[in-house]
XYZ file of C-alpha atoms in Angstrom:
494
model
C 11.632 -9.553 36.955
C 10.351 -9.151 33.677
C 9.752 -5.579 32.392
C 6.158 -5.193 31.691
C 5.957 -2.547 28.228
C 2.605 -0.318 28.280
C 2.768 -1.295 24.352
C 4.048 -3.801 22.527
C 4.004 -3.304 18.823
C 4.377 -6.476 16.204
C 6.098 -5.759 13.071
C 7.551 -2.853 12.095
C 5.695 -1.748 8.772
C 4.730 2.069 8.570
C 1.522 1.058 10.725
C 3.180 -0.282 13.717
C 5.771 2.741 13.564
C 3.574 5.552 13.278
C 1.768 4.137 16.345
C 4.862 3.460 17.733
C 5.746 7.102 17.502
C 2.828 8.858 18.498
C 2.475 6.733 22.087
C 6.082 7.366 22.758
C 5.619 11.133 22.252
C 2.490 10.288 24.569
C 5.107 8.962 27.146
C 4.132 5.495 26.568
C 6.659 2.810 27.047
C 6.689 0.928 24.036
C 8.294 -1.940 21.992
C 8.562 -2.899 18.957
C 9.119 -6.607 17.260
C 10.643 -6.818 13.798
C 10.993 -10.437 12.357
C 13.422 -9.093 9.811
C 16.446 -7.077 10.172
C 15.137 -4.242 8.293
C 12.374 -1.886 8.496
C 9.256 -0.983 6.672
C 7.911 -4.302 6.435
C 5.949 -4.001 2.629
C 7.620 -0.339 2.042
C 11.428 -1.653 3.728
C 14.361 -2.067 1.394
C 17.090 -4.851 1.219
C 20.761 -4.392 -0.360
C 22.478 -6.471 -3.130
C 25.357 -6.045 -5.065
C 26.149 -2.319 -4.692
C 22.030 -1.839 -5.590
C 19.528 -0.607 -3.264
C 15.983 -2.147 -4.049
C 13.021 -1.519 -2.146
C 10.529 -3.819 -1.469
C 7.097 -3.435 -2.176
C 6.373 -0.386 -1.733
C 7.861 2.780 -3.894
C 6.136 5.928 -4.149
C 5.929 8.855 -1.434
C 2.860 10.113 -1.033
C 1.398 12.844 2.294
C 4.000 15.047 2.736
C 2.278 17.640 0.610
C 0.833 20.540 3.016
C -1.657 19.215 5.414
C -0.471 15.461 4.725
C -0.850 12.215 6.829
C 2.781 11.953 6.954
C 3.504 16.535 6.729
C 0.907 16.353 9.641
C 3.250 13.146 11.384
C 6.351 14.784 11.110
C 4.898 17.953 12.646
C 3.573 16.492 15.613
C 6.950 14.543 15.722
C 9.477 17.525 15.714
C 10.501 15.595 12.176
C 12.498 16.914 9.061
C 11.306 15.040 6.298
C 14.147 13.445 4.648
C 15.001 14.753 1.384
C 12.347 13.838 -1.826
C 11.718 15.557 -5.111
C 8.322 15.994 -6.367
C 6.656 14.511 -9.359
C 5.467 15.873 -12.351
C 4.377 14.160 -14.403
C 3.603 11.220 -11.776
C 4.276 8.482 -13.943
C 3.760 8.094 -17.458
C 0.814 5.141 -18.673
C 1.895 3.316 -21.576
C -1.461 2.298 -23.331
C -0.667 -0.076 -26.873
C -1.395 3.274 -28.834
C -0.298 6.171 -26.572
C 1.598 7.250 -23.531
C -0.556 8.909 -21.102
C 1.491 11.406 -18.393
C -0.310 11.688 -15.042
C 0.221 15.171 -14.180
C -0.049 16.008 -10.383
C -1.096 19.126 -11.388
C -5.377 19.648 -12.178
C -5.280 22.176 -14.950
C -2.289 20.005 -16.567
C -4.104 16.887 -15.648
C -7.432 18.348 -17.401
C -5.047 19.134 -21.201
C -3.861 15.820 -20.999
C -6.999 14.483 -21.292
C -7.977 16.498 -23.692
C -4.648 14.990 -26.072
C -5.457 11.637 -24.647
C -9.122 11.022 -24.464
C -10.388 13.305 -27.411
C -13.952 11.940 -27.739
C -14.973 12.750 -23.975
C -13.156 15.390 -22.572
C -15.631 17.463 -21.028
C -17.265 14.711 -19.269
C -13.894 13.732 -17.918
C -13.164 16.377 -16.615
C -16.593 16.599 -14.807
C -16.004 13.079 -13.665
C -12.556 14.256 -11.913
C -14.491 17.527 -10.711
C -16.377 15.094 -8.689
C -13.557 12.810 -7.530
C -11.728 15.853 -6.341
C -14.877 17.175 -4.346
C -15.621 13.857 -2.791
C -12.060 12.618 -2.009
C -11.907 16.125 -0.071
C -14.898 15.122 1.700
C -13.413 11.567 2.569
C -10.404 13.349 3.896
C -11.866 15.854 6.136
C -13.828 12.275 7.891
C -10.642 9.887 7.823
C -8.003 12.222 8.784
C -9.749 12.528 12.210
C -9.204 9.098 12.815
C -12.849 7.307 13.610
C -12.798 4.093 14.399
C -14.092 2.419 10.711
C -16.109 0.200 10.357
C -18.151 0.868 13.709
C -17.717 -2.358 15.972
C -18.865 -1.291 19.069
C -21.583 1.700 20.415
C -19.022 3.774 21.289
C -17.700 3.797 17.871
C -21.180 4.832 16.517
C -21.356 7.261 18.924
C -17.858 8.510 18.085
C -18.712 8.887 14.639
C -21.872 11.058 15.258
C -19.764 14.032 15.564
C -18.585 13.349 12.269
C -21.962 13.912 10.682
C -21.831 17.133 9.842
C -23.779 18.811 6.956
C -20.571 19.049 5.192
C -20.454 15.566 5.256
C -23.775 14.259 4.515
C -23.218 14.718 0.382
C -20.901 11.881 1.011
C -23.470 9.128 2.042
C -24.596 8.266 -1.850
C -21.094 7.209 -3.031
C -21.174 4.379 0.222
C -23.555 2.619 -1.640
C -22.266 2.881 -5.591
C -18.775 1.790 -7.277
C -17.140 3.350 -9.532
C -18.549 2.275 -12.497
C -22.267 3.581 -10.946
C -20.420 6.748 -11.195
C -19.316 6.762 -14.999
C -22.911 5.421 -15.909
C -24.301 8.993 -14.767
C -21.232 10.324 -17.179
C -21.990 8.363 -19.988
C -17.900 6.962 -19.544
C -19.158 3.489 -18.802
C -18.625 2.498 -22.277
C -15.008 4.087 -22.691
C -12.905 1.325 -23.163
C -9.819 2.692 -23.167
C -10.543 5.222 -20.182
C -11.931 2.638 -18.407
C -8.763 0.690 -19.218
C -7.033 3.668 -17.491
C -9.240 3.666 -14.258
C -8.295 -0.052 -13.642
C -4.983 0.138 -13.387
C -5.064 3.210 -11.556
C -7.494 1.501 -9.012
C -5.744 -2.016 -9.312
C -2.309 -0.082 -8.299
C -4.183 1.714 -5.021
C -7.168 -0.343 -4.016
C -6.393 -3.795 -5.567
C -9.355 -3.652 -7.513
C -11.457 -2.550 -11.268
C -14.344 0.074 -11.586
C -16.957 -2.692 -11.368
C -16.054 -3.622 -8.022
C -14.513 -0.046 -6.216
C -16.563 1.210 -3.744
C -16.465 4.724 -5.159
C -15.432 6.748 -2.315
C -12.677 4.357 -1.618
C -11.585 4.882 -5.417
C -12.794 8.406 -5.644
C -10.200 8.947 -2.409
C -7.281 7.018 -3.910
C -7.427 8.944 -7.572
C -7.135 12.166 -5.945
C -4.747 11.392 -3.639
C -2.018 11.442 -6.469
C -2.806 14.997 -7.297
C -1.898 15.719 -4.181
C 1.951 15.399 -4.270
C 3.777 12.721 -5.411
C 7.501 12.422 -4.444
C 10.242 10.068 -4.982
C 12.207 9.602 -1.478
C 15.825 10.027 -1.221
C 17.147 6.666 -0.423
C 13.600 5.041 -0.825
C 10.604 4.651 1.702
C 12.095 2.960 4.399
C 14.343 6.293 5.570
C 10.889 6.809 6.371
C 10.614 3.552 8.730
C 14.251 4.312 10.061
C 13.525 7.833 10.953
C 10.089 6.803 12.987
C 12.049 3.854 14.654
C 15.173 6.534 15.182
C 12.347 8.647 16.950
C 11.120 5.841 19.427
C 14.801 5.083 20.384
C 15.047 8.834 21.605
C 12.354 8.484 23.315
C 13.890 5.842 25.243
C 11.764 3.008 23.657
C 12.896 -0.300 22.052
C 13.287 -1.560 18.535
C 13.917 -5.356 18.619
C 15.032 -6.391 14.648
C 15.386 -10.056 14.295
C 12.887 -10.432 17.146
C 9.607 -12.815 15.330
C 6.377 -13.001 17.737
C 5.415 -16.669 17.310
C 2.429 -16.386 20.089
C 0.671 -13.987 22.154
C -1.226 -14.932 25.106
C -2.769 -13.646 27.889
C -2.066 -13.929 32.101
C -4.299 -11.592 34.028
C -4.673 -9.424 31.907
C -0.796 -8.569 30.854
C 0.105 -10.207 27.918
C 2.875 -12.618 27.334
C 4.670 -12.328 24.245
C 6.852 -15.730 22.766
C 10.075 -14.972 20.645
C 12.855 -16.503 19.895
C 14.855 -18.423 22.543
C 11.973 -19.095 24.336
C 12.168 -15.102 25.395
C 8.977 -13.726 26.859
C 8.105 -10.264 26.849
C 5.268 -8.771 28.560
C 2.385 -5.379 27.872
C -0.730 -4.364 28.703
C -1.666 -4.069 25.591
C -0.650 -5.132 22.129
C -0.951 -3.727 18.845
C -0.551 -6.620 15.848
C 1.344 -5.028 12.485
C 1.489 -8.098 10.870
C -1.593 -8.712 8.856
C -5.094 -10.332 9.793
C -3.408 -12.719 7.363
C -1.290 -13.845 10.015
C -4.078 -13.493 13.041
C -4.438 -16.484 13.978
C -1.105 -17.946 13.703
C 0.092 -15.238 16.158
C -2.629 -15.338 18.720
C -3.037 -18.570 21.276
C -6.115 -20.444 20.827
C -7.879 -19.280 24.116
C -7.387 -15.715 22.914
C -8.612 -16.360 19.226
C -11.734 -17.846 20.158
C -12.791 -14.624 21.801
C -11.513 -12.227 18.655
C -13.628 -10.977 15.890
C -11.608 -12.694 12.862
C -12.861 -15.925 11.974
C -10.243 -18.270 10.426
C -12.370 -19.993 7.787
C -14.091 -16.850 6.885
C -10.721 -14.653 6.643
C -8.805 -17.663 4.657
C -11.886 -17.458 2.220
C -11.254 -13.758 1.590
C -9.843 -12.994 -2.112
C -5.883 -11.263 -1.151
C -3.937 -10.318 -4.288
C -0.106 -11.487 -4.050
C 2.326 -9.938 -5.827
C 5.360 -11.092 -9.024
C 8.305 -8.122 -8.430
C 11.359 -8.278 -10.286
C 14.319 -6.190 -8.982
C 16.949 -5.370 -11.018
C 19.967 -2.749 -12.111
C 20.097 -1.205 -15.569
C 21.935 1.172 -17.778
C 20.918 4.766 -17.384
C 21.069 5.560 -21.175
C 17.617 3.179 -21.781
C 15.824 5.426 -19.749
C 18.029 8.687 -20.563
C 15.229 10.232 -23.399
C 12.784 10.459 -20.196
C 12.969 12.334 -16.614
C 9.116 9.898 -15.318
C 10.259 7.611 -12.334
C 7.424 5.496 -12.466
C 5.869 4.058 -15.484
C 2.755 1.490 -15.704
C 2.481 -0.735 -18.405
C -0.247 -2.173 -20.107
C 0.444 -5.627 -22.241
C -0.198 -4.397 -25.782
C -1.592 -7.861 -26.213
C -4.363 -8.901 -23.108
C -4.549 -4.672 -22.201
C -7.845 -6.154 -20.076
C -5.628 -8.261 -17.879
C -5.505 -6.369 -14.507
C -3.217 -9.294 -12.948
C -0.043 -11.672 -14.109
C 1.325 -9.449 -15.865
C -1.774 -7.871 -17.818
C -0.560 -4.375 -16.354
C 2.618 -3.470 -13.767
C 4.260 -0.956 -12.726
C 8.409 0.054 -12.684
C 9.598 2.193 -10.291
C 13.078 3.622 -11.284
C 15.470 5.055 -8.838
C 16.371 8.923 -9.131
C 19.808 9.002 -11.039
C 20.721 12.274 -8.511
C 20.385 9.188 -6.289
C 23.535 7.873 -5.523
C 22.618 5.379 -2.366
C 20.522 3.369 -4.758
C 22.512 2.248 -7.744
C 26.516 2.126 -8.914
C 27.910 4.771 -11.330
C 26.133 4.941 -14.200
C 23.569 2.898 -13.727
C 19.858 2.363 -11.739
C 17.906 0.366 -9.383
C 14.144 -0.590 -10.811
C 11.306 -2.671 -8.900
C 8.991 -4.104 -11.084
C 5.560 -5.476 -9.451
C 2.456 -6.415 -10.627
C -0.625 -8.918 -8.878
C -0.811 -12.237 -9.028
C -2.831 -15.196 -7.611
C -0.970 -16.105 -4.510
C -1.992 -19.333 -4.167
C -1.199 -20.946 -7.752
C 2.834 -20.325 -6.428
C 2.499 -22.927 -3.771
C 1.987 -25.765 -6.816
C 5.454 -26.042 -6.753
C 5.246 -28.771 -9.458
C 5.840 -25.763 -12.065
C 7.083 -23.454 -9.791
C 10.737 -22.332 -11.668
C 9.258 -22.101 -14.847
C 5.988 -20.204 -14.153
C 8.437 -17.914 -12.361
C 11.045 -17.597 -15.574
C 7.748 -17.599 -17.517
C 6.611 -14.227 -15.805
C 9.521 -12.638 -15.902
C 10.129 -12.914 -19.872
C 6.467 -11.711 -19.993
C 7.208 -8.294 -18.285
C 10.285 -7.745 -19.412
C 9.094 -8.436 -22.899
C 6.439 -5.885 -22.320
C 9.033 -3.149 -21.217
C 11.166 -4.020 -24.249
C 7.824 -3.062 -26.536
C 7.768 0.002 -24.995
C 11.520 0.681 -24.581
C 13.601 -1.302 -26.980
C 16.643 -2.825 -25.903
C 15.436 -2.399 -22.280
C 16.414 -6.291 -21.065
C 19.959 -6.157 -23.098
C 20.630 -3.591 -20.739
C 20.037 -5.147 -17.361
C 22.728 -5.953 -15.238
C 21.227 -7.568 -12.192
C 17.772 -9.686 -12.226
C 16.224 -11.059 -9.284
C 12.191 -12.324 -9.679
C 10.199 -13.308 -6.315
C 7.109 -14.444 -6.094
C 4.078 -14.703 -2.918
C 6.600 -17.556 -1.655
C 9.172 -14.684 -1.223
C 6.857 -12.332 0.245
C 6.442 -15.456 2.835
C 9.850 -16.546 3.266
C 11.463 -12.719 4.035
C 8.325 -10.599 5.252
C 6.366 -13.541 6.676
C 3.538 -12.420 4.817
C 0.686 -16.099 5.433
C 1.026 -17.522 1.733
C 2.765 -13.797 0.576
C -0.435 -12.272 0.478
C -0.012 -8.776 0.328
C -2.023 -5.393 -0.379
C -5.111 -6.231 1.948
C -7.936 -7.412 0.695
C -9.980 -7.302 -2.701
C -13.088 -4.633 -2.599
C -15.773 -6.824 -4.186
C -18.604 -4.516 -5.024
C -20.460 -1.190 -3.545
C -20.614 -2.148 0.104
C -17.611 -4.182 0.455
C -16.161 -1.219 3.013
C -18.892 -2.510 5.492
C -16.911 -5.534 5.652
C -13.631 -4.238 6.135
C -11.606 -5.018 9.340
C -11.432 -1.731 12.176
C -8.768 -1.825 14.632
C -10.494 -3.792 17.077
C -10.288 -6.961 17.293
C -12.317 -8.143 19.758
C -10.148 -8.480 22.422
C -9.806 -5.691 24.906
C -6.297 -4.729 24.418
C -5.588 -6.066 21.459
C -5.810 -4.196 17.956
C -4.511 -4.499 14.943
C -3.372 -2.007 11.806
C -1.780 -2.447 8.440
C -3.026 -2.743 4.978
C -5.705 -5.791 5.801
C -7.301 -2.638 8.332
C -9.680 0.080 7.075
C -8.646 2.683 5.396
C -6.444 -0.408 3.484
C -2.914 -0.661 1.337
C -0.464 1.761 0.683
C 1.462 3.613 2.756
C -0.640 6.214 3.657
C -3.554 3.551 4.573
C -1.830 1.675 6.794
C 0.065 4.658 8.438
C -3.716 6.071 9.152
C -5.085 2.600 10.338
C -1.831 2.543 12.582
C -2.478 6.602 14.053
C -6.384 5.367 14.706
C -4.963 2.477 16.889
C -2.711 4.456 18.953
C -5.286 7.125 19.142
C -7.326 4.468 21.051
C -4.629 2.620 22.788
C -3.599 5.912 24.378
C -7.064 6.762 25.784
C-alpha cells in the first residue's frame, strides 16, 4: 500500500526546505524530491578537483538579529553554522574609483561623501528614506501575507496588515526608483545611478527605471543589515534544514526528479523515476513557474492560474558563471570577498558582461579551496535564450569568458595568469544540472512601477497545490524565496 505523505515538497532549493522544516516541526509528514544529488538548488554547491564552488548563489544574508533565517533557526532549535560578517560588503569597482559598501550606516554615509562628492547630502537623504521604507516593508512581509491577493480571503488577511504604521508605505507601490531620485534631484547622476543598477540588477534583476521602489528600496537596505560569508558556502544551510526534516522522521529523496503530478480523488500522484509513484494531499512545487507546466498533467494545468503562453512571454534573466581556483597572493592586498565589476568600457551594460560580480572564498576557509589557493564564482545576466543558437554556441561561450576575465585583469593585473582551474556555464548548464526550463534563473524581470501586481503568490489555483521559489513574490535571492517558501507552509499547515 502506498504511503500517502501529508506534504510532498519538489525540489530542494531554500524554498522547499524552509517549508519543509517548519511543517515537520508542525508534525507534518513530509517529503521532499531533489532531481540532483545535492542541495540548495540555485544556492547548492558541487565539488571539483579539490575546489568547492557554489552555484548560484553566494552571499549570506538574515541571520543578523531578528532575521528571516536568525528568526528560522530559532523556531528550529538551530545553531547557525559558522559565518563571518562583512565589512565592507563588497567593494564596486567603477572605471575611476573603487566604491566599499559598508554594512555599517554612518560608514556607509563617509563613503559617499569620498565617492559621490557633488551630492552627498541628498544621498544620504535618499538612503534615509530607503532605510525608513525597507523597515516598513519588513514589518508587512515578515508576517507572511499571502502577496499578491488571489483570493477574498487573502484581502481579508491582509486587512490586518493596514495599520497606520503602514499606510506611509502605499505611495512607493505606485513609483520606481527613479520616481524617487527625481524628488532628490539624483536622476541625473550618472555615475550614482550607475551604482543603483548594479546594486538592483544583483537583487531584483532589474535598473532604477523599471524597480518598483519598495521592492528596490527593500533590497538596498537589506545589505546593511548583515552580510556574512558562510563557512563552507550556502548550501550547509540546505544540508542543515534537510538534516532537520530527517530528525523529524521525514524524507529527503536526492536523485528523485518529479516528471508529473496528477491528481486521483483528491490525493495526488506523484511520477519519478522507475515509474515510482508517490502520493500527498497536498503538494508544494520548488521548482520554478518556469517549469509549471512541464510538471503538472494537463487536466490539472487547465484549472491553475499560470498560463503557458503568457508565462513563456515573461522577460527571465539567465545567467554566464565562471568557476574557478586562483592564487591567493592576487587577491592578498585586499580582505573584500565579493567584488562587482563594472566594464570600464560599456559601464551602462547591466547584462553580458556589462557588470558581474566575484565571490571569493574565505582563505580561513579550508573546505573550499587547496593550500594556498581559492575558490571564486563569477556570474553575471545574460539573455537565456540566445544560448540555445547553438550554431555559435562554443565561441560565444569562450567569447564571454575572455570578456570578464579581461575585466578582472583591468582591475587586478595578472588576475587570469593566476588561475588554476576554469570552468564557464551558461543557461544550457543551469538546464542540464538544476533543470532550470531554458536555465532561466533569478525570477522574473520587474518592468515598471506596478509590475509587483503581477507577480505570482503561492497559490496556484489549484486547491492543494502551491508553489515558492524565486519566480514567487517576495522574488530571488535567498532570503526571497526562503520567505515565499515560510508563506506556503504557513498556509499548507492551516
Amino acid at each position: 500500500m502506498v504511503k500517502i505523505f501529508d506534504v510532498a515538497v519538489v525540489g530542494a532549493g531554500f524554498g522547499g526546505l524552509a517549508a519543509a522544516a517548519m511543517l515537520s516541526k508542525e508534525g507534518k509528514s513530509v517529503a521532499v524530491f531533489e532531481a540532483s544529488n545535492e542541495l540548495g538548488g540555485s544556492a547548492g554547491k558541487f565539488e571539483r578537483d579539490g575546489y568547492r564552488f557554489q552555484s548560484g548563489a553566494t552571499l549570506g544574508m538574515g541571520f543578523e538579529s531578528g532575521g528571516v533565517f536568525s528568526n528560522l533557526y530559532q523556531k528550529l532549535d538551530l545553531q547557525p553554522p559558522p559565518m563571518k560578517l562583512l565589512s565592507p560588503i563588497m567593494d564596486i569597482h567603477l572605471p575611476d574609483r573603487t566604491i566599499h559598501y559598508y554594512r555599517e550606516r554612518q560608514k556607509w554615509y563617509e563613503e559617499i561623501a569620498r565617492k559621490f562628492p557633488g551630492d552627498p547630502s541628498r544621498i544620504q537623504a535618499f538612503y534615509d528614506e530607503v532605510f525608513r521604507v525597507g523597515a516598513m516593508v519588513d514589518q508587512l512581509v515578515h508576517q507572511l501575507p499571502v502577496f499578491p491577493p488571489k483570493k477574498f480571503k487573502d484581502w481579508v488577511n491582509l486587512l490586518p496588515l493596514v495599520k497606520p504604521g503602514s499606510l506611509p508605505l502605499a505611495p512607493y507601490l505606485g513609483q520606481t526608483i527613479y520616481d524617487r531620485l527625481k524628488k532628490y534631484g539624483l536622476h541625473e547622476n550618472r555615475l550614482f545611478i550607475t551604482f543603483l543598477n548594479g546594486e538592483l540588477m544583483d537583487s531584483v534583476q532589474t535598473n532604477v527605471t523599471r524597480c518598483p521602489a519598495f521592492l528596490g528600496y527593500a533590497a538596498l537596505q537589506t545589505f546593511h543589515k548583515g552580510a556574512y560569508a558562510v563557512r563552507g558556502g550556502l548550501a550547509v544551510i540546505a544540508e542543515q534544514l534537510a538534516h532537520y526534516c530527517k530528525r523529524a522522521g521525514n524524507d529527503v529523496f536526492m536523485r528523485h526528479p518529479i516528471y508529473q503530478v496528477s491528481e486521483d480523488h483528491g490525493i495526488y500522484q506523484l511520477q519519478s523515476k522507475r515509474d515510482q509513484t508517490f502520493a500527498a494531499k497536498q503538494v508544494l512545487l520548488n521548482n520554478s513557474v518556469h517549469n509549471f507546466h512541464d510538471t503538472v498533467d494537463k487536466s490539472l494545468a487547465s484549472k491553475s492560474m499560470i498560463n503557458r503562453q503568457k508565462e513563456a512571454e515573461r522577460d527571465a534573466w539567465g545567467a554566464y558563471i565562471i568557476h574557478a581556483g586562483v592564487r591567493e597572493e592576487v587577491f592578498a592586498e585586499t580582505d573584500v570577498l565579493y567584488h562587482q565589476f563594472i566594464d570600464p568600457e560599456y559601464p551602462d551594460d547591466l547584462h553580458e558582461g556589462g557588470q558581474f560580480l566575484l565571490s571569493l572564498s574565505d582563505p580561513e576557509d579550508r573546505q573550499m579551496a587547496p593550500e594556498g589557493m581559492r575558490s571564486l564564482t563569477i556570474s553575471t545576466h545574460t539573455n537565456a535564450m540566445q544560448w540555445w543558437n547553438t550554431a555559435h554556441y562554443a565561441e560565444r561561450k569562450e567569447a564571454m569568458k575572455h570578456r570578464l576575465l579581461r575585466t578582472v585583469d583591468h582591475y587586478f593585473p595578472g588576475f587570469s595568469e593566476q588561475l588554476d582551474f576554469v570552468l564557464p556555464g551558461t543557461p544550457i548548464t543551469f538546464h542540464k544540472w538544476l533543470r532550470r526550463s531554458f536555465g532561466k534563473v533569478g525570477g522574473y524581470i520587474p518592468d515598471g512601477r506596478f509590475s509587483w501586481a503581477k507577480s505570482y503568490s503561492i497559490r496556484t489555483g489549484l486547491d492543494g497545490v502551491f508553489q515558492c521559489g524565486d519566480t514567487i513574490f517576495p522574488g530571488a535571492g535567498t532570503l526571497g524565496v526562503t520567505l515565499s517558501g515560510l508563506m506556503a507552509a504557513k498556509e499548507m499547515s492551516k
